Backbone as JSON Lines, residues from 0, in Angstrom:
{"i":0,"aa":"X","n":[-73.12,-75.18,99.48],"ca":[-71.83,-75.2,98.85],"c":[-70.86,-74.35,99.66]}
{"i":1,"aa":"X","n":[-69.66,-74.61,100.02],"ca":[-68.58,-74.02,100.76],"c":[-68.28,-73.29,99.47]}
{"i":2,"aa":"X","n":[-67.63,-71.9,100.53],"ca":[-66.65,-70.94,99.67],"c":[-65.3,-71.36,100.13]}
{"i":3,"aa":"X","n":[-64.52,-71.67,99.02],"ca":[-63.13,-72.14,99.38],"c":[-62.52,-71.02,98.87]}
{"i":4,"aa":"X","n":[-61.25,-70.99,100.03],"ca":[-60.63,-69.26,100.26],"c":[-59.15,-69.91,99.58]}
{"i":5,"aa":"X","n":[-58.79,-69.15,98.91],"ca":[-56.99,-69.57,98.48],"c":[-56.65,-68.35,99.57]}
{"i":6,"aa":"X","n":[-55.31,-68.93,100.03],"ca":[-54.47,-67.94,100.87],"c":[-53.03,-68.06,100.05]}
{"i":7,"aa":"X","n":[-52.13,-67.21,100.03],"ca":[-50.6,-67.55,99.63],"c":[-50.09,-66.76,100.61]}
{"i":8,"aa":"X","n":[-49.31,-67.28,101.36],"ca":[-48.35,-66.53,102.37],"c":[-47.37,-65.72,101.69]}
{"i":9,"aa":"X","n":[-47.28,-64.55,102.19],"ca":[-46.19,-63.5,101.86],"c":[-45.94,-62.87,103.32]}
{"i":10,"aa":"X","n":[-44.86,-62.79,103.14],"ca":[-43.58,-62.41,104.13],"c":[-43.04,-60.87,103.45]}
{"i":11,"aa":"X","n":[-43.72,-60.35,104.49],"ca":[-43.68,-58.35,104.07],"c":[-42.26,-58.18,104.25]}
{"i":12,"aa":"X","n":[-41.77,-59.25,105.3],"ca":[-39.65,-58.82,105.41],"c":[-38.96,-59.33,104.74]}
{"i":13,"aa":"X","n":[-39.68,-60.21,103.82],"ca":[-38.81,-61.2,103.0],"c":[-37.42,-60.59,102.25]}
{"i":14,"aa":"X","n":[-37.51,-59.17,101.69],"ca":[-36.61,-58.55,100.84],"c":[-35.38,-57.93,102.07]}
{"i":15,"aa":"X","n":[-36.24,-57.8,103.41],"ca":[-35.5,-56.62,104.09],"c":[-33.61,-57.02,104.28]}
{"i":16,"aa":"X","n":[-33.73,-58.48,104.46],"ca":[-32.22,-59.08,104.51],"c":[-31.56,-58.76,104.03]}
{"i":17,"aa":"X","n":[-31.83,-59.03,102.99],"ca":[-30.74,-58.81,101.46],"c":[-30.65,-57.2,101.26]}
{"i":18,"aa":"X","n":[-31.68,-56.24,101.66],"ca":[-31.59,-54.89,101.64],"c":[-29.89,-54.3,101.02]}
{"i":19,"aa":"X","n":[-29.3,-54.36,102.31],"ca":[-27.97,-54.38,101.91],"c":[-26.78,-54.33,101.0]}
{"i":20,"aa":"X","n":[-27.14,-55.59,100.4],"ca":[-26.7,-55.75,98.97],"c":[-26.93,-55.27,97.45]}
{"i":21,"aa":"X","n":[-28.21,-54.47,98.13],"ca":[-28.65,-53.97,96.54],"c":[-28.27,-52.37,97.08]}
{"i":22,"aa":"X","n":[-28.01,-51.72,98.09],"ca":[-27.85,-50.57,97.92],"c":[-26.31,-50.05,97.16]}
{"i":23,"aa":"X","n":[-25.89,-49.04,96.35],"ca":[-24.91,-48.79,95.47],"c":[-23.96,-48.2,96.18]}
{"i":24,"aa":"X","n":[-23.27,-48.31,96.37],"ca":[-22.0,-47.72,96.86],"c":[-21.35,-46.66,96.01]}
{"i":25,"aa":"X","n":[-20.93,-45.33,96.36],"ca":[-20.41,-44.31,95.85],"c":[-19.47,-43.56,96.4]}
{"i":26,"aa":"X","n":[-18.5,-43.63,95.75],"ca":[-17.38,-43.23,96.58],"c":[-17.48,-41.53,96.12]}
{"i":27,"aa":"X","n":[-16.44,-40.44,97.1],"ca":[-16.68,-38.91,96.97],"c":[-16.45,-38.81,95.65]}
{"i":28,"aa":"X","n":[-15.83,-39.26,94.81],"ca":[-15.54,-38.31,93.23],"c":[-16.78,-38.84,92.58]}
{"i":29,"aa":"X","n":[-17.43,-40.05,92.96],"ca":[-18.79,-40.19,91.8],"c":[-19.54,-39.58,92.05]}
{"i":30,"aa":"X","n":[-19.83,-39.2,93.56],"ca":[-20.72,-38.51,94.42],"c":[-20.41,-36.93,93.38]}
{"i":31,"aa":"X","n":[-19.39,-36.32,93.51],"ca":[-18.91,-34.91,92.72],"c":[-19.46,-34.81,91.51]}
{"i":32,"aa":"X","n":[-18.94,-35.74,90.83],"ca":[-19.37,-36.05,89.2],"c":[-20.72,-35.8,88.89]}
{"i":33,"aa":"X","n":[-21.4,-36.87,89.66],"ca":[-23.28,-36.32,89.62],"c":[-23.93,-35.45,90.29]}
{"i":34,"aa":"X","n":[-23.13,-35.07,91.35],"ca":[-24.0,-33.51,91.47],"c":[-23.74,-32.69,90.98]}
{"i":35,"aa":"X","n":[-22.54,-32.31,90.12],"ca":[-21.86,-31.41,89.25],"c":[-22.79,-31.52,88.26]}
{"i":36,"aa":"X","n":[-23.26,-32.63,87.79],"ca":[-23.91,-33.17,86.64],"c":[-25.67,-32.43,86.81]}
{"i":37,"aa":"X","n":[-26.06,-33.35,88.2],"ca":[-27.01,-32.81,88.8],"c":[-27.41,-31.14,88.51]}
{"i":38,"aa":"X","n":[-26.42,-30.55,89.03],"ca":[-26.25,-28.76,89.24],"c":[-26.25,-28.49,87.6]}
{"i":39,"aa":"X","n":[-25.43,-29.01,86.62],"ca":[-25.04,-28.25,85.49],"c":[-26.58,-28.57,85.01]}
{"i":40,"aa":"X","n":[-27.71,-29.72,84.72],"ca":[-28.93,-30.09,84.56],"c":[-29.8,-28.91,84.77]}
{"i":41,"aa":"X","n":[-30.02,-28.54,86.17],"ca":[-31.08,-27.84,87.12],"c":[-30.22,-25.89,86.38]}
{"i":42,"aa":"X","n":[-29.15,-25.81,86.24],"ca":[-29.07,-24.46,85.49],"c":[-29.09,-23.85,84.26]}
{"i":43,"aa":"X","n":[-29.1,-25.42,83.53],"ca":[-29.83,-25.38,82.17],"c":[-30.76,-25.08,81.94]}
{"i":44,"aa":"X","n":[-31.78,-25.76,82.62],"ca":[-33.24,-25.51,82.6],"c":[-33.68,-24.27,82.85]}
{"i":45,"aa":"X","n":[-33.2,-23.34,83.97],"ca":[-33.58,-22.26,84.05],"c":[-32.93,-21.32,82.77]}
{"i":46,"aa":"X","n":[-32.06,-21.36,82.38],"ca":[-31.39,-20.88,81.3],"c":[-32.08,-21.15,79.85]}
{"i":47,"aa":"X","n":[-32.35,-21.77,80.03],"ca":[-33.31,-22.07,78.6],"c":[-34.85,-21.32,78.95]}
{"i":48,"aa":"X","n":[-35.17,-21.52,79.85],"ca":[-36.45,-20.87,80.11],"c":[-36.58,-19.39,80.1]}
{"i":49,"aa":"X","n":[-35.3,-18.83,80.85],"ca":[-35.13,-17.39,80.6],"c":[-34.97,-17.29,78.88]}
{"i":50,"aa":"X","n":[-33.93,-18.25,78.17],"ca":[-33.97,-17.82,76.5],"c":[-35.22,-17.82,76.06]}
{"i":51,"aa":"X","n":[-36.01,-18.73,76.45],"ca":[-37.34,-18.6,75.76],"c":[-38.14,-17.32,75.8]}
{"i":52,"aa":"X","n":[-38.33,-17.31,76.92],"ca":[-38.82,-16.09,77.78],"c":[-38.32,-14.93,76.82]}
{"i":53,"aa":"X","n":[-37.41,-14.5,76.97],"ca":[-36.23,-13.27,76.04],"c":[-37.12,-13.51,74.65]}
{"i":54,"aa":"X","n":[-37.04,-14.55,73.94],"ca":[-37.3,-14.41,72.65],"c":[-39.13,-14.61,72.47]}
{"i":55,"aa":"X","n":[-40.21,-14.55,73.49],"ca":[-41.64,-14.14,73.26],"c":[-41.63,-13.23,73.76]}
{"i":56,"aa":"X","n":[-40.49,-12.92,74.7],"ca":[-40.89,-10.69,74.77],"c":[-40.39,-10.03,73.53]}
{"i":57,"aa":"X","n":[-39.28,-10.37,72.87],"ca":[-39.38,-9.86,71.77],"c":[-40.08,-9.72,70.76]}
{"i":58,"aa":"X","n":[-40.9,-11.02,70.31],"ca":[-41.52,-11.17,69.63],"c":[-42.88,-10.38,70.05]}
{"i":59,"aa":"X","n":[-42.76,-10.12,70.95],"ca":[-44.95,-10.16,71.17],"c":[-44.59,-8.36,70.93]}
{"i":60,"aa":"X","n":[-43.24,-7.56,71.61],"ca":[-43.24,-6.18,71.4],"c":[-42.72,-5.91,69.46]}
{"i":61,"aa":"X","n":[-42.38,-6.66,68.93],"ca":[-42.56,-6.62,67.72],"c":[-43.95,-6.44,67.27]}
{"i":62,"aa":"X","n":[-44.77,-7.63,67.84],"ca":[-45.96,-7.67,66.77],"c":[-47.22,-7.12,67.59]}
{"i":63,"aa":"X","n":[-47.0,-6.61,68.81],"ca":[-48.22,-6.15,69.51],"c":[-47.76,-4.83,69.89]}
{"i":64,"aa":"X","n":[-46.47,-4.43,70.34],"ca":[-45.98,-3.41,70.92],"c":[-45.79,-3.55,72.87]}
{"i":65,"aa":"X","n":[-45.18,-2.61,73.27],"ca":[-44.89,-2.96,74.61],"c":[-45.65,-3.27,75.62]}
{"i":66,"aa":"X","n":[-46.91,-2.93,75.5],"ca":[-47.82,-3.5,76.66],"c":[-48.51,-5.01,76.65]}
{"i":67,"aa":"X","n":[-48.01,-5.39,74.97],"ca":[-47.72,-7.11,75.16],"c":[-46.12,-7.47,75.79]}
{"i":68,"aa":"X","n":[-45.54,-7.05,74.88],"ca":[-44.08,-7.51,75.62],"c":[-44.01,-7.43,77.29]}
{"i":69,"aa":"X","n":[-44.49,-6.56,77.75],"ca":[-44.62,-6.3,79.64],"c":[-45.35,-7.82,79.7]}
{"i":70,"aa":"X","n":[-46.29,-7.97,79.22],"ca":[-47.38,-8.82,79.62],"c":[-46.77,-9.87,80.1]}
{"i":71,"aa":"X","n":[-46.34,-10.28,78.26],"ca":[-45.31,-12.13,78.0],"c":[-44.57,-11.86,79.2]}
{"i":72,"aa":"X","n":[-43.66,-10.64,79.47],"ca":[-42.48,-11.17,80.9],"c":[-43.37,-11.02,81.84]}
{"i":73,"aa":"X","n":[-44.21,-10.23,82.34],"ca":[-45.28,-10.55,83.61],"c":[-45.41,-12.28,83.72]}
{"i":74,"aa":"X","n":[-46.18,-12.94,82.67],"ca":[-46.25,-14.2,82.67],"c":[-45.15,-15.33,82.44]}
{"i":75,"aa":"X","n":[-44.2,-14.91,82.21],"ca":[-43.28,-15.32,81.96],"c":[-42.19,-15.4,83.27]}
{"i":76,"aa":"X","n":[-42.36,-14.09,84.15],"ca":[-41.37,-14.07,85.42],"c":[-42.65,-14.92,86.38]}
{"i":77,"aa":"X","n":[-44.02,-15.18,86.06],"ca":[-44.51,-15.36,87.22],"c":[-44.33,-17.27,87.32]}
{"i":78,"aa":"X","n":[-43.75,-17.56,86.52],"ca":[-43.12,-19.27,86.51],"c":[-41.47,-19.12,86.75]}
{"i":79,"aa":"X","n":[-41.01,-18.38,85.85],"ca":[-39.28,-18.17,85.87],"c":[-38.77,-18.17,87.86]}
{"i":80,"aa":"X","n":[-39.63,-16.74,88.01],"ca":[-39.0,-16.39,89.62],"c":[-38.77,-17.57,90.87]}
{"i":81,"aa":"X","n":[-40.02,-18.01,90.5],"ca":[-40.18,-19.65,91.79],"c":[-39.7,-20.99,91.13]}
{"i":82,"aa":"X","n":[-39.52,-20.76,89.88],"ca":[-38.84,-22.12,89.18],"c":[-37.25,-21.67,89.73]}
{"i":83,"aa":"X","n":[-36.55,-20.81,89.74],"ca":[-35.03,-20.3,89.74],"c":[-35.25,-19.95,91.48]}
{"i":84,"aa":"X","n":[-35.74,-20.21,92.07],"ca":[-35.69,-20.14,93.76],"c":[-35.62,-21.35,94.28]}
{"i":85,"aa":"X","n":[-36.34,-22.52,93.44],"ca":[-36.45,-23.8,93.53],"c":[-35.26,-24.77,93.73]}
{"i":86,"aa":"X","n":[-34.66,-24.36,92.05],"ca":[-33.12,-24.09,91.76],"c":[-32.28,-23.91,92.62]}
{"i":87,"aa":"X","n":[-32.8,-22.51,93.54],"ca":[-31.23,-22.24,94.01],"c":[-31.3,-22.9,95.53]}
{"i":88,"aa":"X","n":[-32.77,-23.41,95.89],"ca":[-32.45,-24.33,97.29],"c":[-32.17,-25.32,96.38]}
{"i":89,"aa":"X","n":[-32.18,-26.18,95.19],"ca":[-31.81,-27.98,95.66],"c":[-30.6,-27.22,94.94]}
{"i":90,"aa":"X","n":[-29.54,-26.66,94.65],"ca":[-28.27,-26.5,94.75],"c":[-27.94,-26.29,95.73]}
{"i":91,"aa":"X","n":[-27.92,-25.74,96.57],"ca":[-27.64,-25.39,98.12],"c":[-28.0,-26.91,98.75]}
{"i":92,"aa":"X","n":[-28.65,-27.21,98.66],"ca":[-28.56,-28.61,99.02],"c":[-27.52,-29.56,98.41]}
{"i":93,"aa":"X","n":[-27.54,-29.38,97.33],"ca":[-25.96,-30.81,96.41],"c":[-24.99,-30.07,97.23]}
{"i":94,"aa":"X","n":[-24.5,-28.74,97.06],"ca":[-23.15,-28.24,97.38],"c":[-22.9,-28.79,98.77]}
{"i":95,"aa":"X","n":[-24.37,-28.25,99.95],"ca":[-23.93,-28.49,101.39],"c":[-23.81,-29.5,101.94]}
{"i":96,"aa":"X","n":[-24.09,-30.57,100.82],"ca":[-23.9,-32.32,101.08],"c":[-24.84,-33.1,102.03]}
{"i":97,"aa":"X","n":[-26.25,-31.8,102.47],"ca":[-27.08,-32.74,102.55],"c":[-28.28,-32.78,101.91]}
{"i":98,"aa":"X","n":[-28.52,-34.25,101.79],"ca":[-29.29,-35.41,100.63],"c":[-30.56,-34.65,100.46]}
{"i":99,"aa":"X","n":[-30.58,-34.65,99.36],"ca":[-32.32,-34.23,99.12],"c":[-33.33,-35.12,98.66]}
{"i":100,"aa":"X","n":[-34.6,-34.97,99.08],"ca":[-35.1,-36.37,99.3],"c":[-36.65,-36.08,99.26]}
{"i":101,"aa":"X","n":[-37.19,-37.21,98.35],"ca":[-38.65,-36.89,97.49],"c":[-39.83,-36.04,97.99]}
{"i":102,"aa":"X","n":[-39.53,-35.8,99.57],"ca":[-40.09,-34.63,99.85],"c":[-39.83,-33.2,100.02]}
{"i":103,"aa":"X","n":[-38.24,-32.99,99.52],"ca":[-38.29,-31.8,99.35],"c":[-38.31,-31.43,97.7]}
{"i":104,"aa":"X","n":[-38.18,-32.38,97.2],"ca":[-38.76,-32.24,96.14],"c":[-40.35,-31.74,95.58]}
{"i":105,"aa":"X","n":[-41.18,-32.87,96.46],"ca":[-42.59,-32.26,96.54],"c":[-42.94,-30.9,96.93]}
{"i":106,"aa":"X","n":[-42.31,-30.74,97.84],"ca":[-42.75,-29.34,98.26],"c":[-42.16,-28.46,97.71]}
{"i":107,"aa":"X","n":[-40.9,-28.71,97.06],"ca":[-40.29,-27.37,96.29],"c":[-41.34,-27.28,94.8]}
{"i":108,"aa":"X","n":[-41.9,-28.21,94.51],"ca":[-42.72,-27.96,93.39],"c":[-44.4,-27.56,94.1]}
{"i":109,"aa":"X","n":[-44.74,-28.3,95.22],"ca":[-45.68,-27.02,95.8],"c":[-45.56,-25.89,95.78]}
{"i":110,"aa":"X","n":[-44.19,-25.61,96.11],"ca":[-43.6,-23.73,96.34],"c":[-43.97,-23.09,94.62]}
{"i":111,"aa":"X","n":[-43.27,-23.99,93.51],"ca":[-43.26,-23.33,92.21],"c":[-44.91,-22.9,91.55]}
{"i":112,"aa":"X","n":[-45.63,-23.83,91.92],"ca":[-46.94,-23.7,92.15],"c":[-47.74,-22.98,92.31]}
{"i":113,"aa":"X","n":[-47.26,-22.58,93.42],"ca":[-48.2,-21.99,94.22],"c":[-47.86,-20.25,94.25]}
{"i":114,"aa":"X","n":[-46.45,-20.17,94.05],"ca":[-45.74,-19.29,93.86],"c":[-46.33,-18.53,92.69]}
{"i":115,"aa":"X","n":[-46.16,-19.04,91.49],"ca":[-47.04,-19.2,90.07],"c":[-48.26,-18.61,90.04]}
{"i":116,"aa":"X","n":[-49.14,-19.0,90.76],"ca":[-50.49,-18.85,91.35],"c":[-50.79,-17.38,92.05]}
{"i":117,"aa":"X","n":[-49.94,-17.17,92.78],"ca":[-49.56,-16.05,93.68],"c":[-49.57,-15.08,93.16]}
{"i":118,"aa":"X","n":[-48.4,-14.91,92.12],"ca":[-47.76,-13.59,91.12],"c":[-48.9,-13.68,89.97]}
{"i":119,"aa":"X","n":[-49.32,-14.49,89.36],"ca":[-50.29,-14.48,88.72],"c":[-51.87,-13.57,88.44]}
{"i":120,"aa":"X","n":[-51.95,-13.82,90.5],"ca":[-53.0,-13.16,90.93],"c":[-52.18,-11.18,91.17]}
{"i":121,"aa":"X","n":[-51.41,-11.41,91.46],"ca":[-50.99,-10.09,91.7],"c":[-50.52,-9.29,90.79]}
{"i":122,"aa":"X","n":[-50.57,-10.11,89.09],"ca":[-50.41,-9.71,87.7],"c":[-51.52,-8.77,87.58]}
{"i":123,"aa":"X","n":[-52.08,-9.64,87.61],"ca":[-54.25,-9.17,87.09],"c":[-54.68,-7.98,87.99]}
{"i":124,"aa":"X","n":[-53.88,-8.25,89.74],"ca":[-54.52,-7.37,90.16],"c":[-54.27,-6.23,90.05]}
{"i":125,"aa":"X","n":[-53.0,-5.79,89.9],"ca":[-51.98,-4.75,89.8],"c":[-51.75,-4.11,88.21]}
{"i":126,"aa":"X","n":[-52.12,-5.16,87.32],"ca":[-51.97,-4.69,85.89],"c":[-53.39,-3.36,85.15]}
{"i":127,"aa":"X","n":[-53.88,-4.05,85.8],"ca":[-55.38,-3.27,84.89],"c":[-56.0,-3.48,83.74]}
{"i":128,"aa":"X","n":[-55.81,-2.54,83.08],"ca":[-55.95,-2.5,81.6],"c":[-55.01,-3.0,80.61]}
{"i":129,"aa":"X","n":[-53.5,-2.4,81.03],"ca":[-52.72,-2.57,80.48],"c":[-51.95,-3.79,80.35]}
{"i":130,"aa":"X","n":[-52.68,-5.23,80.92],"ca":[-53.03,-6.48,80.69],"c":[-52.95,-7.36,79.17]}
{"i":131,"aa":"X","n":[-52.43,-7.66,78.63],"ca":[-52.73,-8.21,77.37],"c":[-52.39,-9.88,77.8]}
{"i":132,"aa":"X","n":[-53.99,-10.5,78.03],"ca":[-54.22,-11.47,78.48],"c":[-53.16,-12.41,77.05]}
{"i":133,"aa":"X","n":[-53.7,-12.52,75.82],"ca":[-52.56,-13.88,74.95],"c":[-51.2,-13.52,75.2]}
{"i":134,"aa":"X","n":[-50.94,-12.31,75.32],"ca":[-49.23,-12.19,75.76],"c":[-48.94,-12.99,76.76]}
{"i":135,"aa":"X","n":[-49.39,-12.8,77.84],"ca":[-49.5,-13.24,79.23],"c":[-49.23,-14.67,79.1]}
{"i":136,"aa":"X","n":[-49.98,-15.22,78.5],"ca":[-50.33,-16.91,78.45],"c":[-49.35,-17.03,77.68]}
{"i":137,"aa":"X","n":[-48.97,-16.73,76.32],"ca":[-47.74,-16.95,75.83],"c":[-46.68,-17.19,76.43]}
{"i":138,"aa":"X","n":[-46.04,-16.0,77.06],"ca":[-44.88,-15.9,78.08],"c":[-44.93,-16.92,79.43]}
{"i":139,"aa":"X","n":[-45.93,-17.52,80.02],"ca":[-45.98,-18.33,80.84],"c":[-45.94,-20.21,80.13]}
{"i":140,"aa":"X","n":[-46.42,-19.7,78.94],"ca":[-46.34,-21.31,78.78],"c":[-45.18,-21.41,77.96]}
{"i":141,"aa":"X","n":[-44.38,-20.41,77.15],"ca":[-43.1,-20.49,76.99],"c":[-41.88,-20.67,78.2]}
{"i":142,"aa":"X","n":[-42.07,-20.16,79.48],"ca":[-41.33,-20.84,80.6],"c":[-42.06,-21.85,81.13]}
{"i":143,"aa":"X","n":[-42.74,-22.23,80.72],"ca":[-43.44,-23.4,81.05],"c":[-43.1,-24.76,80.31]}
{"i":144,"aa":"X","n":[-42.66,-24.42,79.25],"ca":[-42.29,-25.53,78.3],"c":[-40.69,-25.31,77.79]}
{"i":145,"aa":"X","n":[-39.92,-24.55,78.52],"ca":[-38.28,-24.32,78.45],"c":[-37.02,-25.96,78.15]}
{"i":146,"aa":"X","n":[-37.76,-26.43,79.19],"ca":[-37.11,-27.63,78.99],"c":[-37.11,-28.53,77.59]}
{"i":147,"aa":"X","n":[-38.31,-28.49,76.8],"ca":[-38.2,-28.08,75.57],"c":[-36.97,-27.96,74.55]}
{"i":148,"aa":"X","n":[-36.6,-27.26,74.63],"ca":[-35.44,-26.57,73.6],"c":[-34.3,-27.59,74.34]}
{"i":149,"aa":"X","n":[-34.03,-27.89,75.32],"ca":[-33.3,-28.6,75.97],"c":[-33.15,-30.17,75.48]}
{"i":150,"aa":"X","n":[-34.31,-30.63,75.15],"ca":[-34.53,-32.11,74.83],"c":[-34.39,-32.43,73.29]}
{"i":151,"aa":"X","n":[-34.57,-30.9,72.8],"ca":[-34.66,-30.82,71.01],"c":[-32.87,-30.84,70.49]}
{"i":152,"aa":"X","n":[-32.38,-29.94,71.8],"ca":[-30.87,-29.77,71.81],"c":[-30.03,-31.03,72.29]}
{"i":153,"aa":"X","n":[-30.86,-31.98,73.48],"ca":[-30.29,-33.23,73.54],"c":[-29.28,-32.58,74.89]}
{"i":154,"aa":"X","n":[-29.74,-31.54,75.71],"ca":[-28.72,-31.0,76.26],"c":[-29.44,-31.63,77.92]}
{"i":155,"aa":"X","n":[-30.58,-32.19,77.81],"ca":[-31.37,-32.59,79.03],"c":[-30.97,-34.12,79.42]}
């Protein structure tokens, strides 16, 4: 018995022609509009994350006393610091008008990462005793989840 092969021809350039026509045209004030838009987005977020942040250090030195409250902002600056550095290169990028593009994206969230990771380790190492590991985790997953309050507010 033969194996009968189906083939269907496809043409990998078929779209490349028309390319052209589907790209959007933007003139400088729309270009303004959405990176303004862009920028006002990306300083929200950090702004909400710092409010969060603010209100589980309060809370944890209310109900634990200050060597939780240190903790929550230990864990709390060790996402905030490289999330708001992140920030301030892709603004520096909208303002200086050049394009930012899915790999500096990737890698600016490698940086937040890893950054994260970094201060984290240098929490534990540097803290000691005076460590209060649920503070810690609190305050990190409260800037961790900032955007949050943002989406509840409808402001994202």
């Amino acid at each position: 018995m033969r194996n009968l092969v189906m083939t269907i021809p496809h043409d990998k350039y078929a779209y490349s022609a028309n390319a052209e026509h589907n790209v959007l045209k933007l003139s400088q004030a729309e270009k303004a509009r959405l990176n303004a838009s862009s920028a006002k987005g990306l300083v929200n977020i950090v702004l909400a994350q710092f409010f969060l942040l603010a209100i589980v250090v309060v809370l944890c030195w209310v109900v634990s006393g200050v060597a939780a409250a240190m903790s929550a902002l230990a864990g709390g600056m060790a996402y905030l610091v490289p999330t708001a550095l992140f920030v301030l290169h892709m603004l520096l990028k909208l303002y200086s008008g050049s394009n930012a593009s899915v790999l500096t994206f990737f890698w600016g969230e490698a940086f937040k990462l890893g950054g994260t990771v970094g201060l984290l380790a240098l929490i534990v190492k540097f803290s000691g005793t005076l460590l209060v590991w649920p503070a810690l985790l609190i305050g990190l997953v409260a800037v961790l989840k900032g955007y949050v309050l943002l989406l509840a507010f409808k402001r994202l």
